[in-house]
Amino acid sequence: MSATTSARPLPVPREDLCPFGPAPEVADLRARTPVTRVTCPTGIEAWLVTRYADVREVLGDPRRFSNRCGSAGHLLANMPPETPIEQGDFFKMDGPEHVRFRRVFAPAITTARRIEEFRPMVLRTADELLDGLAAETGPVDLHERFSKPLTSSVIAGLLGVPYADRGVFQRVAETLFSGGTDVDELNAVKFPLYDYVADLVRARRAEPGEDVLSVLVTRGREHEQPFNDLELTKMAVGLLVAGYDTTASSITYGVLALLADRTQFDRLAADPALAVGATEELVRLLGVGAGLLRVATVDTEIGGQPIAAGEYVIAAAQAANHDPAHFPEPERLDIDRRTTSHLGFGHGPHHCVGQQIARLELTTALATLPCRVPTLRLAVPQAEIRFKADTTVYGPAALPVTWDEVLPS
């Protein structure tokens, strides 16, 4: 797409001004020019779509708006949107090719039965981490001492990866989601992880168990188009990387939002059953900061704006989740809100494949942490909280907290 003087810079989250919502100018764009041209940090131009109905339409119609460009090429230099799709790149596939991968993922990580099988392990992990904090009174960084070890322990446990080896996928996650790294820098850390996971895939082929990777291998072998080792490796790597960083940041960010609205935190402490609704509301409020990239496959239009084939479109899911036409008082955190229609996990064929695991981890954290640490509070003024910069994974870089007592489980 050629450069034009009419394009404005892509609005990215400004936590210093709007700590729990999209950039300040998004509300005006949504009201006045809901489909507008923007220039992105990686240099591409795109149409930014900000209204709920329009964003849902873009995400729900891969025939017109393809995912073949990847979802983050507008923000990450290591994901150029014009890069050809390689074998196993399921996250960039559409149609039957994409469905082939989803059908193998489903019995491994998305069914209600599998999630219930995972629940005791997630709860045990959360309780063990809080038990480890019981002898302390803070301040500690909740992100480092609770959120990250919870999600990395869970995803490693689900895939049968030794927790001691978590550094190999943590490094890839931190590099992948950084706007400051290019393709070569990502490959330098990605390929060793591929080698590591490929060894695990071969081991599960020889001796499968009950873990997620074993189910992927077994189902992949039985599929009418059997999956090869590279395809299975990329599937497992995708779960490892996304399951570590994004969910950990969501937990930390969610806790900060609750501590900023103490009444909501205290209600969770008194009634952990509210954690299910709180999870959905926090994902609505905080999720998918600068949007998801798509590319138009045909000449079309969205929200009355003509879009030419080959032009990029950014479906601004957080802007949509703050659309007052769909969510009354959208800037207000309300754990009683009915938010099942939010777009925080995406929408359509490419909705987040790991969303049920993410929900399980978030709900467990929100049911456990306030209940066992009802006196949890920030150890510094909220204005001093530092947020991550130059990344697609938003939230506090650290969350210093303290408390009076950690109650027994």
Short mmCIF file of C-alpha atoms in Angstrom, two decimals:
data_model
loop_
_atom_site.label_atom_id
_atom_site.label_comp_id
_atom_site.label_asym_id
_atom_site.label_seq_id
_atom_site.Cartn_x
_atom_site.Cartn_y
_atom_site.Cartn_z
CA MET A 1 0.00 0.00 0.00
CA SER A 2 1.46 3.32 -0.94
CA ALA A 3 2.00 6.02 1.65
CA THR A 4 -0.52 8.81 1.90
CA THR A 5 -0.53 12.05 3.82
CA SER A 6 -4.03 11.32 5.15
CA ALA A 7 -2.91 8.36 7.26
CA ARG A 8 -2.54 9.01 10.98
CA PRO A 9 -0.27 7.08 13.36
CA LEU A 10 -1.84 3.88 14.68
CA PRO A 11 -3.20 4.54 18.18
CA VAL A 12 -1.44 2.23 20.63
CA PRO A 13 -2.29 1.88 24.32
CA ARG A 14 -1.20 4.81 26.49
CA GLU A 15 -1.34 3.39 29.98
CA ASP A 16 -0.10 6.67 31.47
CA LEU A 17 -3.31 8.33 30.27
CA CYS A 18 -5.75 5.41 30.04
CA PRO A 19 -4.35 2.57 32.15
CA PHE A 20 -7.29 0.21 31.53
CA GLY A 21 -8.49 1.05 28.04
CA PRO A 22 -7.48 1.89 24.48
CA ALA A 23 -5.57 5.03 23.54
CA PRO A 24 -7.45 8.26 24.37
CA GLU A 25 -8.13 9.17 20.72
CA VAL A 26 -9.87 5.85 19.97
CA ALA A 27 -13.26 6.96 21.31
CA ASP A 28 -13.29 9.98 18.98
CA LEU A 29 -12.20 7.86 16.00
CA ARG A 30 -14.91 5.32 16.71
CA ALA A 31 -17.55 8.05 16.85
CA ARG A 32 -16.38 10.17 13.89
CA THR A 33 -14.28 8.02 11.53
CA PRO A 34 -14.80 4.39 12.59
CA VAL A 35 -12.77 3.14 9.60
CA THR A 36 -9.67 5.27 9.13
CA ARG A 37 -6.26 5.02 7.49
CA VAL A 38 -3.29 4.56 9.82
CA THR A 39 0.47 4.18 9.57
CA CYS A 40 1.76 1.35 11.74
CA PRO A 41 5.00 1.07 13.76
CA THR A 42 6.37 -1.44 11.23
CA GLY A 43 5.77 0.98 8.34
CA ILE A 44 2.75 -0.58 6.69
CA GLU A 45 -0.49 1.32 6.17
CA ALA A 46 -3.84 -0.18 7.06
CA TRP A 47 -7.49 0.58 7.65
CA LEU A 48 -8.21 0.75 11.39
CA VAL A 49 -11.68 -0.55 12.27
CA THR A 50 -12.95 0.48 15.72
CA ARG A 51 -16.72 -0.15 16.04
CA TYR A 52 -17.87 -3.41 17.62
CA ALA A 53 -20.14 -4.49 14.78
CA ASP A 54 -17.47 -3.78 12.14
CA VAL A 55 -14.65 -5.47 14.06
CA ARG A 56 -16.79 -8.56 14.59
CA GLU A 57 -17.60 -8.60 10.86
CA VAL A 58 -13.92 -8.44 9.87
CA LEU A 59 -12.87 -11.18 12.27
CA GLY A 60 -15.79 -13.38 11.35
CA ASP A 61 -15.30 -13.35 7.58
CA PRO A 62 -11.96 -14.88 6.53
CA ARG A 63 -13.20 -15.15 2.95
CA ARG A 64 -12.99 -11.34 2.66
CA PHE A 65 -10.40 -10.65 5.37
CA SER A 66 -7.67 -13.26 5.44
CA ASN A 67 -5.33 -14.12 8.28
CA ARG A 68 -2.54 -15.13 5.88
CA CYS A 69 -0.62 -11.96 6.79
CA GLY A 70 -0.43 -12.99 10.44
CA SER A 71 -2.13 -11.07 13.22
CA ALA A 72 0.71 -8.83 14.43
CA GLY A 73 2.69 -7.65 11.40
CA HIS A 74 1.54 -4.08 12.02
CA LEU A 75 3.41 -4.09 15.35
CA LEU A 76 6.18 -6.70 15.18
CA ALA A 77 9.08 -6.43 12.75
CA ASN A 78 9.75 -10.16 13.20
CA MET A 79 6.37 -10.99 11.59
CA PRO A 80 6.43 -9.33 8.15
CA PRO A 81 2.89 -9.66 6.76
CA GLU A 82 4.11 -10.44 3.24
CA THR A 83 6.11 -13.50 4.36
CA PRO A 84 4.93 -16.67 2.56
CA ILE A 85 3.11 -19.27 4.64
CA GLU A 86 5.43 -22.15 5.48
CA GLN A 87 4.56 -25.70 6.44
CA GLY A 88 2.93 -25.82 9.85
CA ASP A 89 2.11 -22.09 10.07
CA PHE A 90 -1.46 -22.85 11.10
CA PHE A 91 -1.98 -19.40 12.62
CA LYS A 92 -1.71 -17.86 9.12
CA MET A 93 -3.94 -20.38 7.36
CA ASP A 94 -7.58 -20.01 6.36
CA GLY A 95 -10.29 -22.41 5.27
CA PRO A 96 -9.83 -26.20 5.24
CA GLU A 97 -6.09 -25.97 5.95
CA HIS A 98 -6.78 -24.09 9.18
CA VAL A 99 -9.67 -26.36 10.16
CA ARG A 100 -7.36 -29.37 9.84
CA PHE A 101 -5.20 -28.00 12.66
CA ARG A 102 -8.12 -26.84 14.82
CA ARG A 103 -9.64 -30.32 14.76
CA VAL A 104 -6.48 -31.78 16.24
CA PHE A 105 -6.16 -29.01 18.83
CA ALA A 106 -9.76 -29.40 20.02
CA PRO A 107 -9.58 -32.77 21.81
CA ALA A 108 -6.24 -31.83 23.33
CA ILE A 109 -7.03 -28.47 24.93
CA THR A 110 -10.52 -27.12 24.30
CA THR A 111 -13.15 -29.68 25.32
CA ALA A 112 -14.97 -29.29 28.62
CA ARG A 113 -13.72 -32.71 29.73
CA ARG A 114 -10.09 -31.81 29.14
CA ILE A 115 -10.42 -28.50 30.96
CA GLU A 116 -11.92 -30.26 33.99
CA GLU A 117 -9.00 -32.69 33.93
CA PHE A 118 -6.58 -29.73 34.03
CA ARG A 119 -8.41 -27.83 36.80
CA PRO A 120 -6.92 -29.62 39.87
CA MET A 121 -3.37 -29.11 38.61
CA VAL A 122 -3.92 -25.39 38.00
CA LEU A 123 -5.47 -24.90 41.45
CA ARG A 124 -2.69 -26.87 43.12
CA THR A 125 -0.07 -24.76 41.36
CA ALA A 126 -1.73 -21.49 42.41
CA ASP A 127 -2.02 -22.64 46.02
CA GLU A 128 1.61 -23.80 46.13
CA LEU A 129 2.81 -20.43 44.87
CA LEU A 130 0.78 -18.62 47.53
CA ASP A 131 2.02 -21.05 50.19
CA GLY A 132 5.52 -20.00 49.19
CA LEU A 133 4.63 -16.37 49.88
CA ALA A 134 3.00 -17.08 53.25
CA ALA A 135 6.21 -16.51 55.20
CA GLU A 136 6.72 -13.10 53.58
CA THR A 137 4.96 -9.78 53.91
CA GLY A 138 6.29 -8.15 50.76
CA PRO A 139 6.87 -6.14 48.89
CA VAL A 140 7.28 -8.61 46.06
CA ASP A 141 6.70 -8.41 42.32
CA LEU A 142 3.47 -10.34 41.81
CA HIS A 143 4.23 -10.74 38.10
CA GLU A 144 7.51 -12.56 38.81
CA ARG A 145 6.43 -14.42 41.93
CA PHE A 146 2.91 -15.51 40.97
CA SER A 147 1.65 -14.80 37.44
CA LYS A 148 4.66 -15.97 35.42
CA PRO A 149 5.44 -19.09 37.45
CA LEU A 150 1.74 -20.04 37.45
CA THR A 151 1.32 -19.88 33.69
CA SER A 152 4.73 -21.33 32.83
CA SER A 153 4.21 -24.21 35.29
CA VAL A 154 0.76 -24.95 33.90
CA ILE A 155 1.68 -24.85 30.21
CA ALA A 156 4.84 -26.87 30.86
CA GLY A 157 2.84 -29.40 32.85
CA LEU A 158 0.14 -29.71 30.21
CA LEU A 159 2.70 -30.39 27.48
CA GLY A 160 4.89 -32.59 29.63
CA VAL A 161 7.83 -30.18 29.50
CA PRO A 162 10.07 -30.12 32.59
CA TYR A 163 9.53 -26.87 34.50
CA ALA A 164 13.31 -26.53 34.81
CA ASP A 165 13.46 -26.10 31.03
CA ARG A 166 11.00 -23.19 30.99
CA GLY A 167 13.74 -20.71 30.06
CA VAL A 168 13.92 -22.10 26.53
CA PHE A 169 10.33 -21.06 25.74
CA GLN A 170 10.32 -17.94 27.90
CA ARG A 171 13.16 -16.50 25.82
CA VAL A 172 11.23 -17.12 22.61
CA ALA A 173 8.07 -15.53 24.03
CA GLU A 174 9.90 -12.41 25.16
CA THR A 175 11.65 -12.09 21.78
CA LEU A 176 8.59 -12.89 19.68
CA PHE A 177 6.33 -10.28 21.27
CA SER A 178 8.93 -7.51 21.28
CA GLY A 179 8.58 -4.80 18.66
CA GLY A 180 12.32 -4.26 18.82
CA THR A 181 13.44 -7.62 17.40
CA ASP A 182 13.70 -8.58 13.74
CA VAL A 183 13.34 -11.92 11.95
CA ASP A 184 16.99 -12.93 12.39
CA GLU A 185 16.94 -12.22 16.11
CA LEU A 186 13.76 -14.25 16.51
CA ASN A 187 15.18 -17.17 14.53
CA ALA A 188 18.25 -17.22 16.78
CA VAL A 189 16.11 -18.17 19.76
CA LYS A 190 13.27 -19.93 17.91
CA PHE A 191 15.22 -22.67 16.19
CA PRO A 192 16.73 -24.09 19.41
CA LEU A 193 13.18 -24.30 20.80
CA TYR A 194 12.03 -26.09 17.64
CA ASP A 195 14.83 -28.63 18.09
CA TYR A 196 13.88 -29.11 21.74
CA VAL A 197 10.17 -29.62 21.01
CA ALA A 198 10.86 -31.85 18.00
CA ASP A 199 12.70 -34.22 20.34
CA LEU A 200 9.64 -34.26 22.59
CA VAL A 201 7.38 -35.01 19.60
CA ARG A 202 9.53 -37.97 18.59
CA ALA A 203 9.51 -39.25 22.17
CA ARG A 204 5.69 -39.03 22.32
CA ARG A 205 5.41 -40.89 19.01
CA ALA A 206 7.41 -43.73 20.54
CA GLU A 207 5.68 -43.64 23.93
CA PRO A 208 2.55 -41.49 24.17
CA GLY A 209 1.04 -40.48 27.49
CA GLU A 210 -1.95 -38.38 28.60
CA ASP A 211 -0.38 -34.93 28.23
CA VAL A 212 -1.47 -32.42 25.60
CA LEU A 213 1.51 -33.09 23.35
CA SER A 214 0.75 -36.83 23.36
CA VAL A 215 -2.84 -36.15 22.36
CA LEU A 216 -1.67 -33.86 19.54
CA VAL A 217 0.74 -36.53 18.31
CA THR A 218 -1.81 -39.35 18.54
CA ARG A 219 -4.66 -37.40 16.94
CA GLY A 220 -2.30 -36.03 14.31
CA ARG A 221 -1.20 -39.55 13.38
CA GLU A 222 -4.82 -40.73 13.10
CA HIS A 223 -5.98 -37.78 10.99
CA GLU A 224 -7.03 -38.41 7.40
CA GLN A 225 -4.11 -36.15 6.46
CA PRO A 226 -1.52 -37.28 9.04
CA PHE A 227 0.58 -34.55 10.63
CA ASN A 228 4.34 -34.64 10.28
CA ASP A 229 6.81 -33.78 13.02
CA LEU A 230 7.32 -30.18 11.86
CA GLU A 231 3.58 -29.46 11.93
CA LEU A 232 3.24 -30.96 15.41
CA THR A 233 6.31 -29.10 16.60
CA LYS A 234 4.92 -25.75 15.47
CA MET A 235 1.59 -26.48 17.14
CA ALA A 236 3.28 -27.27 20.44
CA VAL A 237 5.64 -24.29 20.21
CA GLY A 238 2.65 -22.02 19.60
CA LEU A 239 1.00 -23.25 22.80
CA LEU A 240 4.19 -22.97 24.85
CA VAL A 241 5.00 -19.45 23.77
CA ALA A 242 1.52 -17.93 23.79
CA GLY A 243 0.49 -19.77 26.94
CA TYR A 244 3.35 -18.35 28.95
CA ASP A 245 3.57 -14.63 28.30
CA THR A 246 0.09 -13.50 27.30
CA THR A 247 -1.81 -15.20 30.10
CA ALA A 248 0.70 -14.18 32.76
CA SER A 249 0.39 -10.56 31.70
CA SER A 250 -3.40 -10.83 31.70
CA ILE A 251 -3.37 -12.07 35.31
CA THR A 252 -1.06 -9.29 36.47
CA TYR A 253 -2.92 -6.60 34.54
CA GLY A 254 -6.25 -7.89 35.84
CA VAL A 255 -5.09 -7.82 39.44
CA LEU A 256 -3.94 -4.21 39.00
CA ALA A 257 -7.35 -3.24 37.62
CA LEU A 258 -9.06 -4.91 40.58
CA LEU A 259 -6.77 -3.24 43.10
CA ALA A 260 -7.57 0.08 41.44
CA ASP A 261 -11.27 -0.63 42.14
CA ARG A 262 -11.03 -2.08 45.63
CA THR A 263 -14.74 -2.83 45.92
CA GLN A 264 -14.50 -5.34 43.08
CA PHE A 265 -11.42 -7.00 44.60
CA ASP A 266 -13.12 -7.28 47.99
CA ARG A 267 -16.19 -8.86 46.42
CA LEU A 268 -13.99 -11.53 44.86
CA ALA A 269 -12.34 -12.14 48.22
CA ALA A 270 -15.77 -12.68 49.77
CA ASP A 271 -17.21 -14.75 46.91
CA PRO A 272 -14.72 -16.62 44.69
CA ALA A 273 -17.62 -17.79 42.47
CA LEU A 274 -17.59 -14.29 40.95
CA ALA A 275 -14.22 -15.09 39.34
CA VAL A 276 -15.86 -16.53 36.21
CA GLY A 277 -17.58 -13.25 35.39
CA ALA A 278 -14.56 -11.23 36.50
CA THR A 279 -12.39 -13.13 34.02
CA GLU A 280 -14.64 -12.27 31.08
CA GLU A 281 -14.94 -8.64 32.16
CA LEU A 282 -11.18 -8.18 32.55
CA VAL A 283 -10.49 -9.78 29.16
CA ARG A 284 -13.06 -7.39 27.67
CA LEU A 285 -11.58 -4.38 29.42
CA LEU A 286 -7.90 -5.07 28.81
CA GLY A 287 -7.45 -7.47 25.91
CA VAL A 288 -5.94 -7.21 22.39
CA GLY A 289 -4.57 -3.69 22.77
CA ALA A 290 -3.68 -2.46 19.28
CA GLY A 291 -5.78 -4.89 17.27
CA LEU A 292 -5.45 -7.90 14.96
CA LEU A 293 -4.15 -7.60 11.40
CA ARG A 294 -6.00 -8.96 8.37
CA VAL A 295 -5.66 -8.48 4.61
CA ALA A 296 -8.56 -7.98 2.22
CA THR A 297 -8.80 -10.75 -0.37
CA VAL A 298 -11.37 -9.00 -2.59
CA ASP A 299 -12.58 -5.48 -3.23
CA THR A 300 -15.10 -4.96 -0.46
CA GLU A 301 -16.28 -2.45 2.13
CA ILE A 302 -16.60 -2.25 5.88
CA GLY A 303 -18.66 0.32 7.75
CA GLY A 304 -19.37 2.06 4.44
CA GLN A 305 -15.67 2.46 3.62
CA PRO A 306 -14.42 0.83 0.37
CA ILE A 307 -11.47 -1.52 0.93
CA ALA A 308 -9.38 -2.72 -2.01
CA ALA A 309 -8.09 -6.27 -2.36
CA GLY A 310 -4.60 -6.47 -0.89
CA GLU A 311 -5.09 -3.66 1.62
CA TYR A 312 -4.45 -4.36 5.29
CA VAL A 313 -7.16 -4.03 7.91
CA ILE A 314 -6.67 -3.81 11.68
CA ALA A 315 -9.59 -5.15 13.68
CA ALA A 316 -9.26 -3.11 16.88
CA ALA A 317 -10.76 -5.60 19.32
CA GLN A 318 -10.15 -3.53 22.45
CA ALA A 319 -11.73 -0.50 20.81
CA ALA A 320 -14.71 -2.71 19.95
CA ASN A 321 -14.88 -3.98 23.52
CA HIS A 322 -15.12 -0.35 24.67
CA ASP A 323 -17.85 0.54 22.18
CA PRO A 324 -20.71 2.10 24.19
CA ALA A 325 -23.15 0.98 21.51
CA HIS A 326 -22.54 -2.59 22.67
CA PHE A 327 -21.26 -2.29 26.25
CA PRO A 328 -22.88 0.43 28.39
CA GLU A 329 -20.32 2.42 30.40
CA PRO A 330 -17.51 0.45 28.76
CA GLU A 331 -14.68 2.13 30.70
CA ARG A 332 -16.13 0.90 34.00
CA LEU A 333 -14.92 -2.41 35.45
CA ASP A 334 -18.01 -4.40 36.40
CA ILE A 335 -17.50 -8.05 37.33
CA ASP A 336 -21.28 -8.59 37.16
CA ARG A 337 -21.44 -7.46 33.52
CA ARG A 338 -22.65 -9.99 30.95
CA THR A 339 -19.63 -9.97 28.68
CA THR A 340 -19.82 -13.27 26.81
CA SER A 341 -19.94 -11.40 23.50
CA HIS A 342 -16.60 -9.62 24.01
CA LEU A 343 -13.84 -9.96 21.41
CA GLY A 344 -10.93 -10.25 23.85
CA PHE A 345 -10.10 -13.75 22.58
CA GLY A 346 -10.83 -12.79 18.99
CA HIS A 347 -13.81 -14.02 16.99
CA GLY A 348 -14.53 -16.32 14.10
CA PRO A 349 -12.37 -19.18 12.83
CA HIS A 350 -9.18 -17.64 14.24
CA HIS A 351 -10.39 -17.06 17.79
CA CYS A 352 -7.68 -17.91 20.32
CA VAL A 353 -7.09 -21.66 20.24
CA GLY A 354 -5.91 -21.68 23.86
CA GLN A 355 -8.67 -19.50 25.28
CA GLN A 356 -10.18 -22.21 27.48
CA ILE A 357 -6.85 -22.83 29.17
CA ALA A 358 -6.36 -19.09 29.56
CA ARG A 359 -9.83 -18.80 31.08
CA LEU A 360 -9.04 -21.62 33.48
CA GLU A 361 -5.81 -19.96 34.63
CA LEU A 362 -7.37 -16.51 34.95
CA THR A 363 -10.43 -17.77 36.79
CA THR A 364 -8.29 -19.84 39.17
CA ALA A 365 -6.02 -16.88 39.90
CA LEU A 366 -8.97 -14.54 40.48
CA ALA A 367 -10.75 -17.04 42.72
CA THR A 368 -7.65 -17.93 44.72
CA LEU A 369 -5.59 -14.77 45.13
CA PRO A 370 -8.23 -12.41 46.63
CA CYS A 371 -9.61 -15.21 48.83
CA ARG A 372 -6.26 -16.21 50.30
CA VAL A 373 -4.69 -12.74 50.32
CA PRO A 374 -7.63 -10.41 51.03
CA THR A 375 -5.28 -7.67 52.28
CA LEU A 376 -3.29 -7.62 49.01
CA ARG A 377 -2.45 -4.05 48.00
CA LEU A 378 0.00 -2.10 45.89
CA ALA A 379 3.36 -1.44 47.51
CA VAL A 380 3.83 1.76 45.49
CA PRO A 381 1.40 4.43 44.25
CA GLN A 382 -0.43 3.32 41.11
CA ALA A 383 1.14 6.21 39.20
CA GLU A 384 4.56 4.58 39.70
CA ILE A 385 3.61 1.28 38.06
CA ARG A 386 5.69 0.81 34.91
CA PHE A 387 4.00 -0.71 31.86
CA LYS A 388 5.59 -2.79 29.14
CA ALA A 389 6.66 -0.86 26.08
CA ASP A 390 7.22 -1.79 22.44
CA THR A 391 5.34 -5.08 22.68
CA THR A 392 2.03 -6.67 21.76
CA VAL A 393 1.63 -8.13 25.25
CA TYR A 394 0.36 -5.26 27.36
CA GLY A 395 0.34 -4.86 31.12
CA PRO A 396 2.61 -3.91 34.00
CA ALA A 397 6.28 -4.74 33.62
CA ALA A 398 6.24 -5.39 37.36
CA LEU A 399 3.55 -5.23 40.04
CA PRO A 400 4.99 -4.51 43.51
CA VAL A 401 2.50 -5.67 46.15
CA THR A 402 2.37 -6.29 49.86
CA TRP A 403 -0.14 -7.80 52.32
CA ASP A 404 -0.76 -8.55 55.98
CA GLU A 405 -1.29 -12.31 55.81
CA VAL A 406 -1.65 -15.17 53.37
CA LEU A 407 -4.52 -17.34 54.58
CA PRO A 408 -4.28 -21.15 54.39
CA SER A 409 -5.91 -22.93 51.46
#
